[in-house]
């Protein structure tokens, strides 16, 4: 899927969360959105699945503007997408296998029980959870819950997968395993992915491009190498986790250039 956001605006709770947000993701690429807590990363993903509606602007999926889609059209679109929720969002009263099977049971009622089971096992194996099929979510570690959520997000072989913090709370080895699954989906199935993350090690591993969201816009975007060596003080402070810098200070510094109050012109 090709994704293009053009000047998207969204106000929530009296605050302008997305403020003319624009970004483009070519078919088959992995784009990482980084940025501080509360900047609107999850809100951005929710627009792409139609859980939130833009106040203004365009969200083009394969060239078709989904802003203003009716429920029926949204359902058609969602069929082609997988969404790994930040919280995992597993249903407590169902086993891991049943949770992973849910999207199939909901959208592909024609499938036989054995076919559903076959696909569930295939995806559980992909995320390393082949032995957890009959477990209840309460008996899983945080990392296992994440992986179960991931298996559910990809059960229908989506064309676009949205990952909200797929590696947060995981140990480094587990994080690398999740990153590998994300990469494998890209290389083997040509999936387009958006990964929201605070985990820079993970972003550098999976991303084709990384964009930093700040005050409702992408203030800088580039390849992992470009981001690693950025001179933008906002991005530098974020990726290095410094406590001092423009992100924490009350300042009139321009987030695009790092220089004092100039017109918002983005380098390219
Ligand atoms: N449905 C809503 N109603 C009102 N405000 C909302 C709603 N959803 C999100 N917000 C607000 O929008 C802002 C951005 O939220 P969002 O969840 O996108 O942050 P985030 O960048 O994902 O942060 P984190 O890294 O902590 O997950 C926050 O201030 C949040 O309180
Ligand atoms: Mg979030």
PDB file of C-alpha atoms and ligand atoms in Angstrom:
ATOM      1  CA  UNK A   1       0.000   0.000   0.000  1.00  0.00           C
ATOM      2  CA  UNK A   2       1.138   3.510  -0.745  1.00  0.00           C
ATOM      3  CA  UNK A   3       0.382   5.987   2.037  1.00  0.00           C
ATOM      4  CA  UNK A   4       0.250   9.748   1.700  1.00  0.00           C
ATOM      5  CA  UNK A   5      -0.856  12.169   4.396  1.00  0.00           C
ATOM      6  CA  UNK A   6      -1.308  15.740   3.220  1.00  0.00           C
ATOM      7  CA  UNK A   7      -1.724  18.589   5.695  1.00  0.00           C
ATOM      8  CA  UNK A   8      -3.735  16.599   8.202  1.00  0.00           C
ATOM      9  CA  UNK A   9      -5.189  18.536  11.123  1.00  0.00           C
ATOM     10  CA  UNK A  10      -6.721  17.052  14.266  1.00  0.00           C
ATOM     11  CA  UNK A  11      -7.777  18.736  17.462  1.00  0.00           C
ATOM     12  CA  UNK A  12      -8.396  16.606  20.536  1.00  0.00           C
ATOM     13  CA  UNK A  13      -9.274  17.729  24.034  1.00  0.00           C
ATOM     14  CA  UNK A  14      -8.821  21.389  23.049  1.00  0.00           C
ATOM     15  CA  UNK A  15      -5.290  20.854  21.718  1.00  0.00           C
ATOM     16  CA  UNK A  16      -4.092  20.845  18.140  1.00  0.00           C
ATOM     17  CA  UNK A  17      -2.499  17.388  18.073  1.00  0.00           C
ATOM     18  CA  UNK A  18      -1.879  17.046  14.327  1.00  0.00           C
ATOM     19  CA  UNK A  19      -0.995  20.399  12.842  1.00  0.00           C
ATOM     20  CA  UNK A  20      -0.707  20.108   9.079  1.00  0.00           C
ATOM     21  CA  UNK A  21       0.977  16.707   9.259  1.00  0.00           C
ATOM     22  CA  UNK A  22       2.311  15.443   5.946  1.00  0.00           C
ATOM     23  CA  UNK A  23       4.179  12.240   5.277  1.00  0.00           C
ATOM     24  CA  UNK A  24       4.588   9.689   2.515  1.00  0.00           C
ATOM     25  CA  UNK A  25       5.384   5.992   2.628  1.00  0.00           C
ATOM     26  CA  UNK A  26       6.064   4.194  -0.646  1.00  0.00           C
ATOM     27  CA  UNK A  27       4.623   0.729  -1.157  1.00  0.00           C
ATOM     28  CA  UNK A  28       6.686  -1.927   0.610  1.00  0.00           C
ATOM     29  CA  UNK A  29       8.678   0.408   2.828  1.00  0.00           C
ATOM     30  CA  UNK A  30       8.962   0.574   6.601  1.00  0.00           C
ATOM     31  CA  UNK A  31       8.576   4.012   8.150  1.00  0.00           C
ATOM     32  CA  UNK A  32       9.323   4.662  11.803  1.00  0.00           C
ATOM     33  CA  UNK A  33       7.634   7.500  13.636  1.00  0.00           C
ATOM     34  CA  UNK A  34       9.576   8.673  16.661  1.00  0.00           C
ATOM     35  CA  UNK A  35       8.732  11.426  19.091  1.00  0.00           C
ATOM     36  CA  UNK A  36       8.055  12.179  22.706  1.00  0.00           C
ATOM     37  CA  UNK A  37       5.146  10.839  24.683  1.00  0.00           C
ATOM     38  CA  UNK A  38       1.895  12.622  23.916  1.00  0.00           C
ATOM     39  CA  UNK A  39       2.970  14.068  20.554  1.00  0.00           C
ATOM     40  CA  UNK A  40       0.308  12.212  18.577  1.00  0.00           C
ATOM     41  CA  UNK A  41       2.030   9.077  17.322  1.00  0.00           C
ATOM     42  CA  UNK A  42      -0.830   6.760  18.297  1.00  0.00           C
ATOM     43  CA  UNK A  43      -3.310   9.386  17.090  1.00  0.00           C
ATOM     44  CA  UNK A  44      -1.633   9.296  13.665  1.00  0.00           C
ATOM     45  CA  UNK A  45      -1.993   5.516  13.436  1.00  0.00           C
ATOM     46  CA  UNK A  46      -5.631   5.709  14.527  1.00  0.00           C
ATOM     47  CA  UNK A  47      -6.364   8.005  11.573  1.00  0.00           C
ATOM     48  CA  UNK A  48      -5.022   5.395   9.171  1.00  0.00           C
ATOM     49  CA  UNK A  49      -7.414   2.717  10.416  1.00  0.00           C
ATOM     50  CA  UNK A  50     -10.301   5.160  10.642  1.00  0.00           C
ATOM     51  CA  UNK A  51     -10.622   5.080  14.441  1.00  0.00           C
ATOM     52  CA  UNK A  52     -10.188   8.864  14.315  1.00  0.00           C
ATOM     53  CA  UNK A  53     -11.316  11.223  11.551  1.00  0.00           C
ATOM     54  CA  UNK A  54      -9.158  14.117  10.388  1.00  0.00           C
ATOM     55  CA  UNK A  55     -10.628  17.595  10.862  1.00  0.00           C
ATOM     56  CA  UNK A  56      -8.946  18.688   7.636  1.00  0.00           C
ATOM     57  CA  UNK A  57      -6.449  17.339   5.151  1.00  0.00           C
ATOM     58  CA  UNK A  58      -6.096  14.244   3.021  1.00  0.00           C
ATOM     59  CA  UNK A  59      -5.134  10.680   3.812  1.00  0.00           C
ATOM     60  CA  UNK A  60      -4.541   8.892   0.546  1.00  0.00           C
ATOM     61  CA  UNK A  61      -4.301   5.112   0.515  1.00  0.00           C
ATOM     62  CA  UNK A  62      -3.164   3.923  -2.886  1.00  0.00           C
ATOM     63  CA  UNK A  63      -4.253   7.314  -4.176  1.00  0.00           C
ATOM     64  CA  UNK A  64      -7.754   7.251  -2.685  1.00  0.00           C
ATOM     65  CA  UNK A  65      -8.646   9.764   0.013  1.00  0.00           C
ATOM     66  CA  UNK A  66     -10.062   7.889   3.025  1.00  0.00           C
ATOM     67  CA  UNK A  67     -11.077  11.035   4.904  1.00  0.00           C
ATOM     68  CA  UNK A  68     -14.852  11.014   4.803  1.00  0.00           C
ATOM     69  CA  UNK A  69     -15.144   7.271   4.137  1.00  0.00           C
ATOM     70  CA  UNK A  70     -18.370   5.663   5.341  1.00  0.00           C
ATOM     71  CA  UNK A  71     -18.294   2.659   7.698  1.00  0.00           C
ATOM     72  CA  UNK A  72     -18.679   0.171   4.884  1.00  0.00           C
ATOM     73  CA  UNK A  73     -15.715   1.623   2.987  1.00  0.00           C
ATOM     74  CA  UNK A  74     -13.661   1.716   6.181  1.00  0.00           C
ATOM     75  CA  UNK A  75     -14.353  -1.949   6.810  1.00  0.00           C
ATOM     76  CA  UNK A  76     -13.137  -2.746   3.310  1.00  0.00           C
ATOM     77  CA  UNK A  77      -9.947  -0.841   3.977  1.00  0.00           C
ATOM     78  CA  UNK A  78      -9.357  -2.314   7.414  1.00  0.00           C
ATOM     79  CA  UNK A  79      -9.457  -5.792   5.922  1.00  0.00           C
ATOM     80  CA  UNK A  80      -6.193  -4.954   4.219  1.00  0.00           C
ATOM     81  CA  UNK A  81      -4.524  -3.638   7.364  1.00  0.00           C
ATOM     82  CA  UNK A  82      -3.136  -5.102  10.564  1.00  0.00           C
ATOM     83  CA  UNK A  83      -2.902  -3.061  13.738  1.00  0.00           C
ATOM     84  CA  UNK A  84      -0.740  -3.940  16.717  1.00  0.00           C
ATOM     85  CA  UNK A  85      -2.228  -1.893  19.545  1.00  0.00           C
ATOM     86  CA  UNK A  86       0.070  -0.212  22.039  1.00  0.00           C
ATOM     87  CA  UNK A  87      -1.689  -2.055  24.849  1.00  0.00           C
ATOM     88  CA  UNK A  88      -1.684  -5.428  23.081  1.00  0.00           C
ATOM     89  CA  UNK A  89      -5.462  -5.496  23.528  1.00  0.00           C
ATOM     90  CA  UNK A  90      -5.856  -9.252  23.946  1.00  0.00           C
ATOM     91  CA  UNK A  91      -9.202 -10.480  25.245  1.00  0.00           C
ATOM     92  CA  UNK A  92      -8.618 -11.955  28.688  1.00  0.00           C
ATOM     93  CA  UNK A  93     -11.244 -14.653  28.496  1.00  0.00           C
ATOM     94  CA  UNK A  94      -9.920 -16.184  25.295  1.00  0.00           C
ATOM     95  CA  UNK A  95      -6.836 -18.288  24.761  1.00  0.00           C
ATOM     96  CA  UNK A  96      -3.927 -16.977  22.716  1.00  0.00           C
ATOM     97  CA  UNK A  97      -5.011 -19.143  19.788  1.00  0.00           C
ATOM     98  CA  UNK A  98      -8.567 -17.813  19.948  1.00  0.00           C
ATOM     99  CA  UNK A  99      -7.339 -14.229  20.158  1.00  0.00           C
ATOM    100  CA  UNK A 100      -5.140 -14.668  17.119  1.00  0.00           C
ATOM    101  CA  UNK A 101      -8.002 -16.331  15.208  1.00  0.00           C
ATOM    102  CA  UNK A 102     -10.457 -13.471  15.901  1.00  0.00           C
ATOM    103  CA  UNK A 103      -9.909 -11.426  12.714  1.00  0.00           C
ATOM    104  CA  UNK A 104     -10.318 -14.575  10.616  1.00  0.00           C
ATOM    105  CA  UNK A 105     -13.511 -15.594  12.372  1.00  0.00           C
ATOM    106  CA  UNK A 106     -14.872 -12.078  11.997  1.00  0.00           C
ATOM    107  CA  UNK A 107     -13.967 -11.409   8.371  1.00  0.00           C
ATOM    108  CA  UNK A 108     -13.508 -14.797   6.718  1.00  0.00           C
ATOM    109  CA  UNK A 109     -16.430 -16.848   7.929  1.00  0.00           C
ATOM    110  CA  UNK A 110     -16.141 -19.236   4.991  1.00  0.00           C
ATOM    111  CA  UNK A 111     -12.893 -20.735   6.348  1.00  0.00           C
ATOM    112  CA  UNK A 112     -13.049 -24.199   7.860  1.00  0.00           C
ATOM    113  CA  UNK A 113     -12.016 -24.743  11.467  1.00  0.00           C
ATOM    114  CA  UNK A 114      -8.966 -26.677  10.408  1.00  0.00           C
ATOM    115  CA  UNK A 115      -7.873 -23.933   8.012  1.00  0.00           C
ATOM    116  CA  UNK A 116      -8.258 -21.318  10.768  1.00  0.00           C
ATOM    117  CA  UNK A 117      -6.187 -23.493  13.086  1.00  0.00           C
ATOM    118  CA  UNK A 118      -3.539 -24.020  10.432  1.00  0.00           C
ATOM    119  CA  UNK A 119      -3.152 -20.259   9.880  1.00  0.00           C
ATOM    120  CA  UNK A 120      -3.143 -19.496  13.611  1.00  0.00           C
ATOM    121  CA  UNK A 121      -0.354 -22.024  14.185  1.00  0.00           C
ATOM    122  CA  UNK A 122       1.642 -20.686  11.261  1.00  0.00           C
ATOM    123  CA  UNK A 123       1.562 -17.140  12.692  1.00  0.00           C
ATOM    124  CA  UNK A 124       2.210 -18.272  16.266  1.00  0.00           C
ATOM    125  CA  UNK A 125       5.293 -20.114  15.023  1.00  0.00           C
ATOM    126  CA  UNK A 126       6.421 -16.990  13.174  1.00  0.00           C
ATOM    127  CA  UNK A 127       6.444 -14.989  16.429  1.00  0.00           C
ATOM    128  CA  UNK A 128       7.875 -17.862  18.501  1.00  0.00           C
ATOM    129  CA  UNK A 129       4.688 -18.660  20.424  1.00  0.00           C
ATOM    130  CA  UNK A 130       3.935 -22.137  19.127  1.00  0.00           C
ATOM    131  CA  UNK A 131       3.654 -23.471  22.689  1.00  0.00           C
ATOM    132  CA  UNK A 132       1.308 -20.761  23.949  1.00  0.00           C
ATOM    133  CA  UNK A 133      -1.744 -21.499  21.819  1.00  0.00           C
ATOM    134  CA  UNK A 134      -3.885 -22.744  24.724  1.00  0.00           C
ATOM    135  CA  UNK A 135      -2.678 -20.271  27.341  1.00  0.00           C
ATOM    136  CA  UNK A 136      -4.769 -17.394  28.648  1.00  0.00           C
ATOM    137  CA  UNK A 137      -3.319 -13.872  28.309  1.00  0.00           C
ATOM    138  CA  UNK A 138      -3.025 -13.494  32.102  1.00  0.00           C
ATOM    139  CA  UNK A 139      -0.496 -16.312  32.095  1.00  0.00           C
ATOM    140  CA  UNK A 140       1.791 -14.652  29.545  1.00  0.00           C
ATOM    141  CA  UNK A 141       4.753 -12.350  30.095  1.00  0.00           C
ATOM    142  CA  UNK A 142       4.614  -8.848  28.633  1.00  0.00           C
ATOM    143  CA  UNK A 143       6.770  -9.911  25.727  1.00  0.00           C
ATOM    144  CA  UNK A 144       4.569 -12.895  24.954  1.00  0.00           C
ATOM    145  CA  UNK A 145       1.484 -10.674  24.963  1.00  0.00           C
ATOM    146  CA  UNK A 146       3.162  -8.344  22.480  1.00  0.00           C
ATOM    147  CA  UNK A 147       4.004 -11.252  20.230  1.00  0.00           C
ATOM    148  CA  UNK A 148       0.466 -12.640  20.471  1.00  0.00           C
ATOM    149  CA  UNK A 149      -0.831  -9.181  19.491  1.00  0.00           C
ATOM    150  CA  UNK A 150       1.570  -9.214  16.566  1.00  0.00           C
ATOM    151  CA  UNK A 151       0.400 -12.656  15.428  1.00  0.00           C
ATOM    152  CA  UNK A 152      -3.175 -11.383  15.521  1.00  0.00           C
ATOM    153  CA  UNK A 153      -2.250  -8.213  13.591  1.00  0.00           C
ATOM    154  CA  UNK A 154      -0.785 -10.238  10.725  1.00  0.00           C
ATOM    155  CA  UNK A 155      -3.151 -13.226  10.718  1.00  0.00           C
ATOM    156  CA  UNK A 156      -4.869 -12.083   7.515  1.00  0.00           C
ATOM    157  CA  UNK A 157      -1.660 -11.273   5.640  1.00  0.00           C
ATOM    158  CA  UNK A 158      -2.324  -7.531   5.557  1.00  0.00           C
ATOM    159  CA  UNK A 159      -0.791  -5.185   2.996  1.00  0.00           C
ATOM    160  CA  UNK A 160      -0.186  -2.513   5.623  1.00  0.00           C
ATOM    161  CA  UNK A 161       0.797  -3.191   9.232  1.00  0.00           C
ATOM    162  CA  UNK A 162       0.696  -0.482  11.888  1.00  0.00           C
ATOM    163  CA  UNK A 163       2.833  -1.233  14.917  1.00  0.00           C
ATOM    164  CA  UNK A 164       2.359   0.897  18.028  1.00  0.00           C
ATOM    165  CA  UNK A 165       5.423   0.423  20.234  1.00  0.00           C
ATOM    166  CA  UNK A 166       6.061  -3.196  19.219  1.00  0.00           C
ATOM    167  CA  UNK A 167       9.198  -3.544  21.347  1.00  0.00           C
ATOM    168  CA  UNK A 168       8.447  -1.447  24.421  1.00  0.00           C
ATOM    169  CA  UNK A 169       8.929  -3.410  27.615  1.00  0.00           C
ATOM    170  CA  UNK A 170      10.754  -6.237  25.858  1.00  0.00           C
ATOM    171  CA  UNK A 171      14.271  -7.394  26.608  1.00  0.00           C
ATOM    172  CA  UNK A 172      16.855  -6.657  23.887  1.00  0.00           C
ATOM    173  CA  UNK A 173      16.867 -10.197  22.514  1.00  0.00           C
ATOM    174  CA  UNK A 174      13.100 -10.294  22.269  1.00  0.00           C
ATOM    175  CA  UNK A 175      13.109  -6.842  20.668  1.00  0.00           C
ATOM    176  CA  UNK A 176      15.500  -8.066  17.991  1.00  0.00           C
ATOM    177  CA  UNK A 177      13.226 -11.027  17.318  1.00  0.00           C
ATOM    178  CA  UNK A 178      10.227  -8.745  16.826  1.00  0.00           C
ATOM    179  CA  UNK A 179      12.310  -6.537  14.553  1.00  0.00           C
ATOM    180  CA  UNK A 180      13.182  -9.602  12.504  1.00  0.00           C
ATOM    181  CA  UNK A 181       9.521 -10.497  12.103  1.00  0.00           C
ATOM    182  CA  UNK A 182       8.825  -6.932  10.922  1.00  0.00           C
ATOM    183  CA  UNK A 183      11.664  -7.155   8.407  1.00  0.00           C
ATOM    184  CA  UNK A 184      10.667 -10.625   7.216  1.00  0.00           C
ATOM    185  CA  UNK A 185       7.124  -9.447   6.535  1.00  0.00           C
ATOM    186  CA  UNK A 186       8.581  -6.669   4.449  1.00  0.00           C
ATOM    187  CA  UNK A 187      11.031  -8.750   2.451  1.00  0.00           C
ATOM    188  CA  UNK A 188       8.902 -11.875   2.029  1.00  0.00           C
ATOM    189  CA  UNK A 189       5.432 -10.403   1.622  1.00  0.00           C
ATOM    190  CA  UNK A 190       6.188  -6.847   0.499  1.00  0.00           C
ATOM    191  CA  UNK A 191       4.222  -5.430   3.424  1.00  0.00           C
ATOM    192  CA  UNK A 192       4.211  -1.673   3.978  1.00  0.00           C
ATOM    193  CA  UNK A 193       4.735  -0.867   7.649  1.00  0.00           C
ATOM    194  CA  UNK A 194       4.522   2.037  10.029  1.00  0.00           C
ATOM    195  CA  UNK A 195       6.299   1.499  13.309  1.00  0.00           C
ATOM    196  CA  UNK A 196       5.791   3.891  16.205  1.00  0.00           C
ATOM    197  CA  UNK A 197       8.634   3.521  18.648  1.00  0.00           C
ATOM    198  CA  UNK A 198      10.788   5.116  21.348  1.00  0.00           C
ATOM    199  CA  UNK A 199      13.349   2.398  20.863  1.00  0.00           C
ATOM    200  CA  UNK A 200      16.031   3.871  18.597  1.00  0.00           C
ATOM    201  CA  UNK A 201      17.953   0.595  18.299  1.00  0.00           C
ATOM    202  CA  UNK A 202      14.816  -0.976  16.901  1.00  0.00           C
ATOM    203  CA  UNK A 203      14.088   2.021  14.634  1.00  0.00           C
ATOM    204  CA  UNK A 204      17.574   1.825  13.112  1.00  0.00           C
ATOM    205  CA  UNK A 205      17.141  -1.903  12.473  1.00  0.00           C
ATOM    206  CA  UNK A 206      13.730  -1.917  10.835  1.00  0.00           C
ATOM    207  CA  UNK A 207      13.267   1.462   9.183  1.00  0.00           C
ATOM    208  CA  UNK A 208      13.800   2.496   5.609  1.00  0.00           C
ATOM    209  CA  UNK A 209      13.013   6.002   6.779  1.00  0.00           C
ATOM    210  CA  UNK A 210      12.553   7.568  10.206  1.00  0.00           C
ATOM    211  CA  UNK A 211      10.498  10.697  10.871  1.00  0.00           C
ATOM    212  CA  UNK A 212      10.293  12.668  14.083  1.00  0.00           C
ATOM    213  CA  UNK A 213       6.901  14.013  15.084  1.00  0.00           C
ATOM    214  CA  UNK A 214       6.931  17.252  17.033  1.00  0.00           C
ATOM    215  CA  UNK A 215       4.126  19.740  17.571  1.00  0.00           C
ATOM    216  CA  UNK A 216       1.904  17.976  15.075  1.00  0.00           C
ATOM    217  CA  UNK A 217       4.344  17.751  12.167  1.00  0.00           C
ATOM    218  CA  UNK A 218       7.265  15.686  10.960  1.00  0.00           C
ATOM    219  CA  UNK A 219      10.141  18.056  11.714  1.00  0.00           C
ATOM    220  CA  UNK A 220      12.844  15.841  10.247  1.00  0.00           C
ATOM    221  CA  UNK A 221      12.934  12.720   8.159  1.00  0.00           C
ATOM    222  CA  UNK A 222      15.678  10.563   6.752  1.00  0.00           C
ATOM    223  CA  UNK A 223      17.316   7.169   6.500  1.00  0.00           C
ATOM    224  CA  UNK A 224      18.612   5.632   9.729  1.00  0.00           C
ATOM    225  CA  UNK A 225      22.112   6.890   8.861  1.00  0.00           C
ATOM    226  CA  UNK A 226      20.858  10.399   8.203  1.00  0.00           C
ATOM    227  CA  UNK A 227      18.935  10.472  11.472  1.00  0.00           C
ATOM    228  CA  UNK A 228      21.880   9.079  13.399  1.00  0.00           C
ATOM    229  CA  UNK A 229      24.062  11.919  12.208  1.00  0.00           C
ATOM    230  CA  UNK A 230      21.437  14.669  12.282  1.00  0.00           C
ATOM    231  CA  UNK A 231      22.402  18.176  13.263  1.00  0.00           C
ATOM    232  CA  UNK A 232      18.839  19.163  14.159  1.00  0.00           C
ATOM    233  CA  UNK A 233      19.024  19.857  17.914  1.00  0.00           C
ATOM    234  CA  UNK A 234      15.477  18.604  18.547  1.00  0.00           C
ATOM    235  CA  UNK A 235      16.142  15.272  16.897  1.00  0.00           C
ATOM    236  CA  UNK A 236      19.606  14.954  18.411  1.00  0.00           C
ATOM    237  CA  UNK A 237      18.269  15.517  21.885  1.00  0.00           C
ATOM    238  CA  UNK A 238      15.547  12.944  21.374  1.00  0.00           C
ATOM    239  CA  UNK A 239      17.735  10.180  19.967  1.00  0.00           C
ATOM    240  CA  UNK A 240      20.427  10.745  22.566  1.00  0.00           C
ATOM    241  CA  UNK A 241      17.935  11.070  25.421  1.00  0.00           C
ATOM    242  CA  UNK A 242      19.537  14.265  26.704  1.00  0.00           C
ATOM    243  CA  UNK A 243      17.764  16.086  29.502  1.00  0.00           C
ATOM    244  CA  UNK A 244      19.004  19.453  28.270  1.00  0.00           C
ATOM    245  CA  UNK A 245      18.061  20.898  24.915  1.00  0.00           C
ATOM    246  CA  UNK A 246      15.308  22.553  22.954  1.00  0.00           C
ATOM    247  CA  UNK A 247      12.734  19.833  23.700  1.00  0.00           C
ATOM    248  CA  UNK A 248      12.665  20.622  27.388  1.00  0.00           C
ATOM    249  CA  UNK A 249      13.353  24.340  27.339  1.00  0.00           C
ATOM    250  CA  UNK A 250      10.759  27.023  26.757  1.00  0.00           C
ATOM    251  CA  UNK A 251      12.204  28.296  23.548  1.00  0.00           C
ATOM    252  CA  UNK A 252      11.456  30.074  20.367  1.00  0.00           C
ATOM    253  CA  UNK A 253      13.856  27.928  18.408  1.00  0.00           C
ATOM    254  CA  UNK A 254      12.578  26.717  15.073  1.00  0.00           C
ATOM    255  CA  UNK A 255      12.199  22.906  15.178  1.00  0.00           C
ATOM    256  CA  UNK A 256      12.880  22.502  11.457  1.00  0.00           C
ATOM    257  CA  UNK A 257      16.201  24.268  11.291  1.00  0.00           C
ATOM    258  CA  UNK A 258      17.240  24.563  14.914  1.00  0.00           C
ATOM    259  CA  UNK A 259      17.916  28.223  14.322  1.00  0.00           C
ATOM    260  CA  UNK A 260      16.163  31.101  16.020  1.00  0.00           C
ATOM    261  CA  UNK A 261      12.655  31.847  14.720  1.00  0.00           C
ATOM    262  CA  UNK A 262      12.762  31.698  10.992  1.00  0.00           C
ATOM    263  CA  UNK A 263      10.141  30.724   8.473  1.00  0.00           C
ATOM    264  CA  UNK A 264       9.224  27.046   8.630  1.00  0.00           C
ATOM    265  CA  UNK A 265      11.039  25.882   5.544  1.00  0.00           C
ATOM    266  CA  UNK A 266      12.153  22.312   5.566  1.00  0.00           C
ATOM    267  CA  UNK A 267      15.558  21.355   4.166  1.00  0.00           C
ATOM    268  CA  UNK A 268      15.365  18.700   1.560  1.00  0.00           C
TER     269      UNK A 268
HETATM  270  N1  LIG B   1      -9.669  10.437  22.075  1.00  0.00           N
HETATM  271  C1  LIG B   1      -8.962  11.448  22.597  1.00  0.00           C
HETATM  272  N2  LIG B   1      -9.583  12.503  23.193  1.00  0.00           N
HETATM  273  C2  LIG B   1      -8.876  13.535  23.689  1.00  0.00           C
HETATM  274  N3  LIG B   1      -7.540  13.595  23.657  1.00  0.00           N
HETATM  275  C3  LIG B   1      -6.861  12.595  23.109  1.00  0.00           C
HETATM  276  C4  LIG B   1      -7.540  11.455  22.539  1.00  0.00           C
HETATM  277  N4  LIG B   1      -6.626  10.595  22.047  1.00  0.00           N
HETATM  278  C5  LIG B   1      -5.430  11.183  22.289  1.00  0.00           C
HETATM  279  N5  LIG B   1      -5.570  12.360  22.918  1.00  0.00           N
HETATM  280  C6  LIG B   1      -4.489  13.266  23.300  1.00  0.00           C
HETATM  281  O1  LIG B   1      -3.681  13.486  22.166  1.00  0.00           O
HETATM  282  C7  LIG B   1      -2.314  13.577  22.530  1.00  0.00           C
HETATM  283  C8  LIG B   1      -1.512  12.602  21.710  1.00  0.00           C
HETATM  284  O2  LIG B   1      -1.835  11.271  22.109  1.00  0.00           O
HETATM  285  P1  LIG B   1      -1.127   9.989  21.545  1.00  0.00           P
HETATM  286  O3  LIG B   1      -1.774   8.828  22.204  1.00  0.00           O
HETATM  287  O4  LIG B   1      -1.134  10.025  20.062  1.00  0.00           O
HETATM  288  O5  LIG B   1       0.366  10.183  22.052  1.00  0.00           O
HETATM  289  P2  LIG B   1       1.633   9.287  21.706  1.00  0.00           P
HETATM  290  O6  LIG B   1       2.556  10.135  20.873  1.00  0.00           O
HETATM  291  O7  LIG B   1       1.197   7.996  21.134  1.00  0.00           O
HETATM  292  O8  LIG B   1       2.300   9.112  23.145  1.00  0.00           O
HETATM  293  P3  LIG B   1       2.938   7.795  23.858  1.00  0.00           P
HETATM  294  O9  LIG B   1       4.340   7.731  23.361  1.00  0.00           O
HETATM  295  O10 LIG B   1       2.881   8.120  25.312  1.00  0.00           O
HETATM  296  O11 LIG B   1       2.104   6.609  23.477  1.00  0.00           O
HETATM  297  C9  LIG B   1      -2.258  13.354  24.019  1.00  0.00           C
HETATM  298  O12 LIG B   1      -2.187  14.601  24.646  1.00  0.00           O
HETATM  299  C10 LIG B   1      -3.572  12.668  24.338  1.00  0.00           C
HETATM  300  O13 LIG B   1      -3.984  12.964  25.630  1.00  0.00           O
HETATM  301 MG1  LIG B   2       1.123   6.116  21.833  1.00  0.00          MG
END
